[in-house]
Tab-separated table of C-alpha atoms and ligand atoms in Angstrom:
chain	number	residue	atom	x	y	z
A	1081	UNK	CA	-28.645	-15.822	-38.240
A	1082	UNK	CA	-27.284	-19.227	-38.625
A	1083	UNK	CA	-27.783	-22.675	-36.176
A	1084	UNK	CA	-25.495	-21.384	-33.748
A	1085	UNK	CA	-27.952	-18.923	-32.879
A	1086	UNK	CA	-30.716	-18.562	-30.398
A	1087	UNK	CA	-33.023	-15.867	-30.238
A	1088	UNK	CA	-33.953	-15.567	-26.371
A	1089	UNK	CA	-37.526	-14.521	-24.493
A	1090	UNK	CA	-37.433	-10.703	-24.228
A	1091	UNK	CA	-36.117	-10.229	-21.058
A	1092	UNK	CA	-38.776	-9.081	-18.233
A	1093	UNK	CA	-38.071	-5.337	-17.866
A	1094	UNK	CA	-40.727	-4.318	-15.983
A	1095	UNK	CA	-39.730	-6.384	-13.136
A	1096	UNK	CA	-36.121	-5.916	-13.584
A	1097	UNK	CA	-36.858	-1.938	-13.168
A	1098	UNK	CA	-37.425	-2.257	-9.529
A	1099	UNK	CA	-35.171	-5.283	-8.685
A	1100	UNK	CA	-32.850	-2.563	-9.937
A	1101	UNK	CA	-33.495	-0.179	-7.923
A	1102	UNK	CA	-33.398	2.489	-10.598
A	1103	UNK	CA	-34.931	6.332	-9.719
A	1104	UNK	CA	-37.902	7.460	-10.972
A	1105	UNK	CA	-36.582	9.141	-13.395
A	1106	UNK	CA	-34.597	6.793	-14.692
A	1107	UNK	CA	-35.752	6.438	-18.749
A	1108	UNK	CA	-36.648	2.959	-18.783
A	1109	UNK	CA	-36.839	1.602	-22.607
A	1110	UNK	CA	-37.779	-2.072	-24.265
A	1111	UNK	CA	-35.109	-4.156	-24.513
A	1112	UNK	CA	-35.236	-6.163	-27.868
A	1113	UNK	CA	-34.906	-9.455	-27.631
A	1114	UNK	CA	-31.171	-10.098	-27.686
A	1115	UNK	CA	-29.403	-12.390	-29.407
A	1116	UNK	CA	-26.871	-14.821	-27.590
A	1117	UNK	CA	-24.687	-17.256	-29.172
A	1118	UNK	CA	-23.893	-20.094	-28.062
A	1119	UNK	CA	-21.450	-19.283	-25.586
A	1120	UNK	CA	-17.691	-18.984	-26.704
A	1121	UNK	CA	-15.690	-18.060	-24.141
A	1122	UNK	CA	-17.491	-20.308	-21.449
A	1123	UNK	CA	-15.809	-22.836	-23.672
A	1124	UNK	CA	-12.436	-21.277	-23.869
A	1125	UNK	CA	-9.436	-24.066	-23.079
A	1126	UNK	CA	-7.601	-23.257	-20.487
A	1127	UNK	CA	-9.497	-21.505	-17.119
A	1128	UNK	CA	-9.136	-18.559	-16.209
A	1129	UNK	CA	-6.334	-17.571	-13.719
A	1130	UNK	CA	-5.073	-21.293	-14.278
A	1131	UNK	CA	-1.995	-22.575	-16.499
A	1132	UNK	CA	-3.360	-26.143	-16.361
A	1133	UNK	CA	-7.003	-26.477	-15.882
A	1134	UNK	CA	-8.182	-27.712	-19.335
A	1135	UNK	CA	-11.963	-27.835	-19.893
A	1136	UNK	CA	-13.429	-31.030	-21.575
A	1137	UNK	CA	-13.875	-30.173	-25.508
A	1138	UNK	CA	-17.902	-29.650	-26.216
A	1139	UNK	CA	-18.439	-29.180	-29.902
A	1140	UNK	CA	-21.598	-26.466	-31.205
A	1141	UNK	CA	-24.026	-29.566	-31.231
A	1142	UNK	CA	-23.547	-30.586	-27.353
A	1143	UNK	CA	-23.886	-27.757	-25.750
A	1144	UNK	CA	-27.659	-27.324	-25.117
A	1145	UNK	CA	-28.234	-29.430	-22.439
A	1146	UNK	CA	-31.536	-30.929	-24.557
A	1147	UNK	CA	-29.219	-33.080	-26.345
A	1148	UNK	CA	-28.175	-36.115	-25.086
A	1149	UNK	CA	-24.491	-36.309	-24.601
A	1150	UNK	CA	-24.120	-40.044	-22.078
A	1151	UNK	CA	-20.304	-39.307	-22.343
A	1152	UNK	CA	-20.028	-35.986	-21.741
A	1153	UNK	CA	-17.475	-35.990	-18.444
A	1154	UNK	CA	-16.438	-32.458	-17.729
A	1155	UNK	CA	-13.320	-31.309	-15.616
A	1156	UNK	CA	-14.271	-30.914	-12.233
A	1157	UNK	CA	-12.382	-27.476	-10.350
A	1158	UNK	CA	-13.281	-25.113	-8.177
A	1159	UNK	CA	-10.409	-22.944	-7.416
A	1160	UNK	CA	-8.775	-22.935	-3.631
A	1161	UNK	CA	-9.587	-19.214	-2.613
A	1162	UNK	CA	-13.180	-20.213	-3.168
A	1163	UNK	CA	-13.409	-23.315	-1.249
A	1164	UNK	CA	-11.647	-21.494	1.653
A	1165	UNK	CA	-15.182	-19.839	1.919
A	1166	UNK	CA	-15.035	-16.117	1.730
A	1167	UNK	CA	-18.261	-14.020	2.445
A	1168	UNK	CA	-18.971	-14.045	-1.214
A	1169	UNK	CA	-18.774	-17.363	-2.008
A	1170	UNK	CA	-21.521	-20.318	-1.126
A	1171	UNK	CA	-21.031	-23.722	0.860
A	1172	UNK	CA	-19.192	-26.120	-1.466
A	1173	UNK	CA	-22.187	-28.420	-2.836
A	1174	UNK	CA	-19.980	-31.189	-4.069
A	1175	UNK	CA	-18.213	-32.220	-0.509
A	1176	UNK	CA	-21.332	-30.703	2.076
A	1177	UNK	CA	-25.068	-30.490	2.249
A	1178	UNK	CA	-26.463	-26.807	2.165
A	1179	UNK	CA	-29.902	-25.921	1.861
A	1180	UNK	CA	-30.037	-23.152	-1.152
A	1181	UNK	CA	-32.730	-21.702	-2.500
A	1182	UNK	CA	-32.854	-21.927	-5.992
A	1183	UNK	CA	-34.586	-19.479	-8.236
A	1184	UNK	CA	-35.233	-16.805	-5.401
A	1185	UNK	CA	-34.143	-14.463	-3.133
A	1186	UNK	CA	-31.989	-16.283	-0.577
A	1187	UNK	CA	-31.805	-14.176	2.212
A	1188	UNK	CA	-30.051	-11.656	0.549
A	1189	UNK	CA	-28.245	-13.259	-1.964
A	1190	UNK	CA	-30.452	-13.235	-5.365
A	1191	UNK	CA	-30.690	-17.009	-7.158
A	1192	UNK	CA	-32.833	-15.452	-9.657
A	1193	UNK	CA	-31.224	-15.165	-12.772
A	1194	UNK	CA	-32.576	-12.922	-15.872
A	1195	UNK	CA	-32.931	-15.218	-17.972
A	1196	UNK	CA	-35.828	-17.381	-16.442
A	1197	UNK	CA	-36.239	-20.351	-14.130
A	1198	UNK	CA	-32.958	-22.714	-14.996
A	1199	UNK	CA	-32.684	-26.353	-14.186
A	1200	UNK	CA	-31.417	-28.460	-11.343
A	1201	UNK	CA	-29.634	-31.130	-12.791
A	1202	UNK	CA	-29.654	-34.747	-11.349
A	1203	UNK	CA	-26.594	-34.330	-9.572
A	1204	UNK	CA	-28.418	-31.224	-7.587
A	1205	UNK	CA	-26.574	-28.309	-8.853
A	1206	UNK	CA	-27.522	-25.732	-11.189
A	1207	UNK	CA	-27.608	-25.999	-15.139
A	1208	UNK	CA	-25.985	-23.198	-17.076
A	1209	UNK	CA	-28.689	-21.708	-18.936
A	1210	UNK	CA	-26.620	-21.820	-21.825
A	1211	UNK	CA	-25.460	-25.187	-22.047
A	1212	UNK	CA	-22.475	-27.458	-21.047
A	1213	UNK	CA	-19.249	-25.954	-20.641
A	1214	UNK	CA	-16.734	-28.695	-20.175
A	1215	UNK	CA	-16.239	-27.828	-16.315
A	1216	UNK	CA	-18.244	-28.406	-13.305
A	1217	UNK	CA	-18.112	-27.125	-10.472
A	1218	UNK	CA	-17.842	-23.294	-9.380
A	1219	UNK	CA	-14.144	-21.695	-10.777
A	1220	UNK	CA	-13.517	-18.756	-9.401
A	1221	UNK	CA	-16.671	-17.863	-9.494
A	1222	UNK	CA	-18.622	-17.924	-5.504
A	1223	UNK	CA	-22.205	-18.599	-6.553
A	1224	UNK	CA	-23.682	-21.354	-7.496
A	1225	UNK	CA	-25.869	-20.491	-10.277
A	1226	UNK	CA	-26.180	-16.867	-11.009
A	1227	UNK	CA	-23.319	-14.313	-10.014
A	1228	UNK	CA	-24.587	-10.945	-10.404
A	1229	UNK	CA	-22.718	-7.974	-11.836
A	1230	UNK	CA	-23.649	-4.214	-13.150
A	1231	UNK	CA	-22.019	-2.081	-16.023
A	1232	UNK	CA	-22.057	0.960	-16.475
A	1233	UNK	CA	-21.942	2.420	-20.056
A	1234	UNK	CA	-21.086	6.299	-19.954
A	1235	UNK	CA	-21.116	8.153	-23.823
A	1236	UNK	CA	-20.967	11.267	-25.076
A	1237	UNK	CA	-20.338	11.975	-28.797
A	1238	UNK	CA	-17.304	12.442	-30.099
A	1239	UNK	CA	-16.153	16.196	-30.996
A	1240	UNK	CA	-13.441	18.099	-32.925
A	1241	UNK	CA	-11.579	21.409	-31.493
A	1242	UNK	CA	-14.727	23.341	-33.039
A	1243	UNK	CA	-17.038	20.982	-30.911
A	1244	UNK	CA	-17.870	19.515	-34.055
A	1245	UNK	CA	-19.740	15.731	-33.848
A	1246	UNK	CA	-16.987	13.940	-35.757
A	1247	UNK	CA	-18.493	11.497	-38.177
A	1248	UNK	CA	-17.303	7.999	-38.901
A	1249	UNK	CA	-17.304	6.309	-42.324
A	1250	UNK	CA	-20.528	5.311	-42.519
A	1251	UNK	CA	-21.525	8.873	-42.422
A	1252	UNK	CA	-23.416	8.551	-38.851
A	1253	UNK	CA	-21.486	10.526	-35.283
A	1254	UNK	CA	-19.397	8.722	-33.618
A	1255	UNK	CA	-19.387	7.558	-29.773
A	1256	UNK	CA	-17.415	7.274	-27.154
A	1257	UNK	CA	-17.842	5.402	-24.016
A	1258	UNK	CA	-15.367	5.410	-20.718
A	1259	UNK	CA	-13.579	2.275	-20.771
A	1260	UNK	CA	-11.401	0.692	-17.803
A	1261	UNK	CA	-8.185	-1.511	-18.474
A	1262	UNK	CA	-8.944	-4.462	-16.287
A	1263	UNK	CA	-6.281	-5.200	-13.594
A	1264	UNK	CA	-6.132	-9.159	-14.234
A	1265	UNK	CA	-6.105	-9.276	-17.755
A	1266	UNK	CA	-5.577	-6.201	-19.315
A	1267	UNK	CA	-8.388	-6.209	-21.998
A	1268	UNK	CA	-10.286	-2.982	-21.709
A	1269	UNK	CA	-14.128	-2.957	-20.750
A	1270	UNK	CA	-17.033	-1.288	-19.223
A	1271	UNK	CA	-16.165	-0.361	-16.191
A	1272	UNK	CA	-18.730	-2.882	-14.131
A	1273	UNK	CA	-18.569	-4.955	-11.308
A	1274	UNK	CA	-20.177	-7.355	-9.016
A	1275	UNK	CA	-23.538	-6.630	-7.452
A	1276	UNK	CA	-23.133	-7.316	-3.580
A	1277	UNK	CA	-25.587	-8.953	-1.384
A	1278	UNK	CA	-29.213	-6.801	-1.100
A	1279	UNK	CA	-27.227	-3.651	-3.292
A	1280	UNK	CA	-29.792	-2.203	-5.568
A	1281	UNK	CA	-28.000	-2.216	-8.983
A	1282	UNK	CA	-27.881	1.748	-8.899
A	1283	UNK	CA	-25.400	1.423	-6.277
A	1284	UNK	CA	-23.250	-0.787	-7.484
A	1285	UNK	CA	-22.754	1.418	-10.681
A	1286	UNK	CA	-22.024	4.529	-8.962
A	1287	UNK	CA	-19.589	2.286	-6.255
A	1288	UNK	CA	-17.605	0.765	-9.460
A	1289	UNK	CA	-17.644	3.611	-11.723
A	1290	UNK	CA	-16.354	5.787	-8.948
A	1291	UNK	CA	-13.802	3.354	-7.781
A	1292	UNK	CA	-12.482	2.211	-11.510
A	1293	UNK	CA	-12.999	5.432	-13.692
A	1294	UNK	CA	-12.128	8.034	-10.721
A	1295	UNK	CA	-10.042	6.897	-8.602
A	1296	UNK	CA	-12.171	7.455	-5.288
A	1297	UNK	CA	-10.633	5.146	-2.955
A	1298	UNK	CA	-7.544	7.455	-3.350
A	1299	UNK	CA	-9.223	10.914	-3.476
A	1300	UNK	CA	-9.264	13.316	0.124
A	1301	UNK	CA	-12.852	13.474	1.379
A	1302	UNK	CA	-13.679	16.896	-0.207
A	1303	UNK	CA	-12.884	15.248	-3.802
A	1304	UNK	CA	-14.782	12.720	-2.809
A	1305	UNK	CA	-18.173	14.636	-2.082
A	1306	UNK	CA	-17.388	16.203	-5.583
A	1307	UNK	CA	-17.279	12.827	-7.670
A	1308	UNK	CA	-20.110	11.932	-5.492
A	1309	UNK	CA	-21.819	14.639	-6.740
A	1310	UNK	CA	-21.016	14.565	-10.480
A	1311	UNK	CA	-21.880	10.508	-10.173
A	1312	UNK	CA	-25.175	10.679	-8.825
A	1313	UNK	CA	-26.319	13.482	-11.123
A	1314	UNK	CA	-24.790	11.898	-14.021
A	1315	UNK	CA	-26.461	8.440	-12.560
A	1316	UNK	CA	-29.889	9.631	-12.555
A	1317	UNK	CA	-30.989	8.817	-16.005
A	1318	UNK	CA	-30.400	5.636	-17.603
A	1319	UNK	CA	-31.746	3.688	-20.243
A	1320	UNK	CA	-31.840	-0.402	-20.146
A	1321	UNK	CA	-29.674	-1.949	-22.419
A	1322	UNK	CA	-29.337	-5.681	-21.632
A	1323	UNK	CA	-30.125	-7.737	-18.633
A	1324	UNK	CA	-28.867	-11.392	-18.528
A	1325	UNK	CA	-26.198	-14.403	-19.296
A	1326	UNK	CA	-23.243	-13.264	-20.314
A	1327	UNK	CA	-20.235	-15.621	-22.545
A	1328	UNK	CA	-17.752	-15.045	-19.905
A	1329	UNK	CA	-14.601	-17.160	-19.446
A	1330	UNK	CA	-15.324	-17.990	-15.878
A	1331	UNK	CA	-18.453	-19.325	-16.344
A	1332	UNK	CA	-19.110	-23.232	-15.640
A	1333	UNK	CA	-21.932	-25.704	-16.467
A	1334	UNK	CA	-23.191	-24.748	-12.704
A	1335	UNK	CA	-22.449	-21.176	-12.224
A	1336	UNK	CA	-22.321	-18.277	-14.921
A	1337	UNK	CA	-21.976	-14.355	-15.267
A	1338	UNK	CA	-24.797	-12.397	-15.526
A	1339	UNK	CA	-25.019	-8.552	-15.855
A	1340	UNK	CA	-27.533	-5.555	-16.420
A	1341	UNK	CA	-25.751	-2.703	-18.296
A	1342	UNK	CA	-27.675	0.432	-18.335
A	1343	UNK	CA	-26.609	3.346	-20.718
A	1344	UNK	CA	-25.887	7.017	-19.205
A	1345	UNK	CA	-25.776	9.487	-22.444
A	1346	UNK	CA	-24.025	13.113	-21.909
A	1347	UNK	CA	-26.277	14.386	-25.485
A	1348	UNK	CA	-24.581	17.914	-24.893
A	1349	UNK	CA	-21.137	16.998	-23.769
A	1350	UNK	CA	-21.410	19.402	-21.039
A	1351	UNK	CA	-22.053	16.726	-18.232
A	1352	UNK	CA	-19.785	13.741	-17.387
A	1353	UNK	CA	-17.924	14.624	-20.450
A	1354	UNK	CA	-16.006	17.355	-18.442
A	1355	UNK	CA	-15.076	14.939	-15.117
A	1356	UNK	CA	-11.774	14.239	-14.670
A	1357	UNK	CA	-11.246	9.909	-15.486
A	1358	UNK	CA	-8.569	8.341	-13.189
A	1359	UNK	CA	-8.225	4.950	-12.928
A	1360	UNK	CA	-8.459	3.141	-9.970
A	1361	UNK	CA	-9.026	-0.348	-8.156
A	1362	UNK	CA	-9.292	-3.209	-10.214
A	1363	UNK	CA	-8.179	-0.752	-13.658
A	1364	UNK	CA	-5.041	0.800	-14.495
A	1365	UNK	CA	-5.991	2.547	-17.457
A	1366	UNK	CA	-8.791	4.728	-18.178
A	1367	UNK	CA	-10.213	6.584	-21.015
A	1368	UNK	CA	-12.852	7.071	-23.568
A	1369	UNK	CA	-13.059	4.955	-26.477
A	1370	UNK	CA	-14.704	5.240	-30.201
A	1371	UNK	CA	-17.794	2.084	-30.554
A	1372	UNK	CA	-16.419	0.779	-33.804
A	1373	UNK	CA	-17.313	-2.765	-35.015
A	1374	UNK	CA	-13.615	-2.975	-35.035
A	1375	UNK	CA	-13.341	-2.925	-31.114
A	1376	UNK	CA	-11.999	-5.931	-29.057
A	1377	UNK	CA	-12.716	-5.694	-25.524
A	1378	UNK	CA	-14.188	-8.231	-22.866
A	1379	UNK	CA	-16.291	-10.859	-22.447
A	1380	UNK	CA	-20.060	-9.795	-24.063
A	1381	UNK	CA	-19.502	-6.330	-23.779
A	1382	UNK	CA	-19.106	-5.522	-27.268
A	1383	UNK	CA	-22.618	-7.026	-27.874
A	1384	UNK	CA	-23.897	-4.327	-25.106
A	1385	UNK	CA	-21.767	-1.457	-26.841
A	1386	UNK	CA	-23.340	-2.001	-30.256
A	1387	UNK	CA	-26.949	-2.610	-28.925
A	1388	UNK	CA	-26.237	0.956	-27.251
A	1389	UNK	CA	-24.848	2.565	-31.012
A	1390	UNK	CA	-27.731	0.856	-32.313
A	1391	UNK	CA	-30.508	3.279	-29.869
A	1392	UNK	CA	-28.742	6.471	-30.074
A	1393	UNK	CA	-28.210	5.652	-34.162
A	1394	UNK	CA	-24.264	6.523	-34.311
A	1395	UNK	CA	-21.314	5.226	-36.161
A	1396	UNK	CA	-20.676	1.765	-35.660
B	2505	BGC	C1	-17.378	-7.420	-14.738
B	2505	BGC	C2	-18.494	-6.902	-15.615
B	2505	BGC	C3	-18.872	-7.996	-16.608
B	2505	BGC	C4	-19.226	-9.260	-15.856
B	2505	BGC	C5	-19.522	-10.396	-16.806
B	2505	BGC	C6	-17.798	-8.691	-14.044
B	2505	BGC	O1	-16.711	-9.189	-13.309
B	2505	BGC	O2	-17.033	-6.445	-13.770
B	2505	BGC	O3	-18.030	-5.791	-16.330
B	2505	BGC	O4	-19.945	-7.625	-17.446
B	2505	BGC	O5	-18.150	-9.657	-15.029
B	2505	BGC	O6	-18.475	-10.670	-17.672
């Protein structure tokens, strides 16, 4: 595996079952311990959605916070629309005083982050559990500490015109999972999305699949009760496949990305397979994609993709 690897506590799935919200149904499965790198692309130059914001260089051996790094200065930015305040951002820590619960529920805003209880630094604010970053402060992103999100991963396997499983060169079937064209950036990805205040995760799947893969914003109210419909049935079995930090470009040494993706399988191809994918909201392209090792899409989701080739044993 390397040094620049750290192989994390298995991630507390009982627990995260019901903070999910998931239906009874739902096929809950051990998560194995995944493996996080140190991150990358919280370390990425220039910020997101900036031209100039530069982070402060922090080579492999500074990032875990255990080392001692007395000159370690990071950038400090926290971008204007969030220090306006919107509803989903927090008080800005570094000009007021605001009493936040760390490491809980506050009010309906979870602090508690997947990954375990992280640190308050000396200067008050939250520790990335990762490590440094080069940039305090929040971004873009609104939450100090954790900022929840949800991704859906929808497969079937991939057929020929005789409804043949098509094989890939390592002799296994092949996958295919809907992916979304993001909006902002154009890489393609699941089609997730953030977890709003007191939102049991199940809901914020259906809401973002719905709005990014179908178009439902933009359908009349009788296609609307139909997606509903196809959504909630397809939505009703799901299997765990990662819950925690993810290496996403936003992140900051005090507030991160963290996501539970949850796999929805269509084994017979006669389910979700058949709806009708039209993208929507924050995607302008839609479709469904082979999982290849060879696929380059955003932030950690490739990780989630192969963990999910890995359980139903296809192509990869
Ligand atoms: C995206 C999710 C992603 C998460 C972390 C969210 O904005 O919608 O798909 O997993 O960020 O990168």
């Amino acid at each position: 595996m390397g040094s620049r690897v750290a192989r994390l506590a298995k991630p507390r799935i009982a627990k995260m079952t019901t903070e999910t919200g998931c239906t009874k149904q739902a096929k809950i499965q051990r998560v194995d311990s995944f493996l996080i790198r140190l991150h990358e692309k919280a370390r990425c130059e220039i910020y997101p959605r900036t031209t100039d914001v530069k982070r402060v260089k922090v080579e492999d051996k500074y990032v875990k916070w255990a080392v001692d790094y007395p000159d370690y200065s990071p950038v400090v930015y926290t971008s204007e629309g969030v220090l306006k305040g919107p509803v989903w951002a927090d008080p800005d820590l570094l000009t007021t005083e605001a009493n936040l619960k760390w490491n809980a529920l506050d009010g309906k805003v979870s602090r508690i982050s997947h990954m375990g209880s992280y640190e308050i630094g000396k200067d008050k604010l939250p520790r990335n559990p990762i490590g440094r970053t080069g940039l305090k402060g929040r971004g873009c992103l609104g939450r100090w500490g954790p900022n929840h999100a949800a991704d859906p991963i929808v497969t079937r396997w991939r057929r020929d015109e005789d409804d043949k499983k098509v094989k890939g060169e390592d002799g296994k079937n092949v996958l295919q999972f809907v992916a979304v064209q993001r909006r902002d950036n154009h890489q393609w990805a699941i089609p997730g999305g953030m977890v709003d205040p007191g939102e049991v995760i199940t809901q914020t799947l259906k809401r973002e699949f719905g709005e990014e893969a179908m178009n439902s914003l933009e359908k009349t109210e009788a296609e609307r009760e139909d997606i509903e419909k196809a959504i909630n049935e397809l939505f009703d079995h799901g299997t765990n496949v990662y819950s925690g930090y993810v290496d996403d470009p936003r992140n900051t040494d005090n507030s991160w990305m963290e996501t539970v993706a949850l796999n929805f399988h269509d084994e017979s191809g006669s389910g979700v397979s058949q709806i009708h994918l039209h993208a929507g909201d924050d995607a302008v392209g839609v479709k469904w994609m082979d999982l290849t090792s060879k696929l380059e899409i955003y932030a950690s989701h490739k990780d989630f993709l192969q963990e999910v080739a890995r359980k139903l044993q296809a192509s990869w």
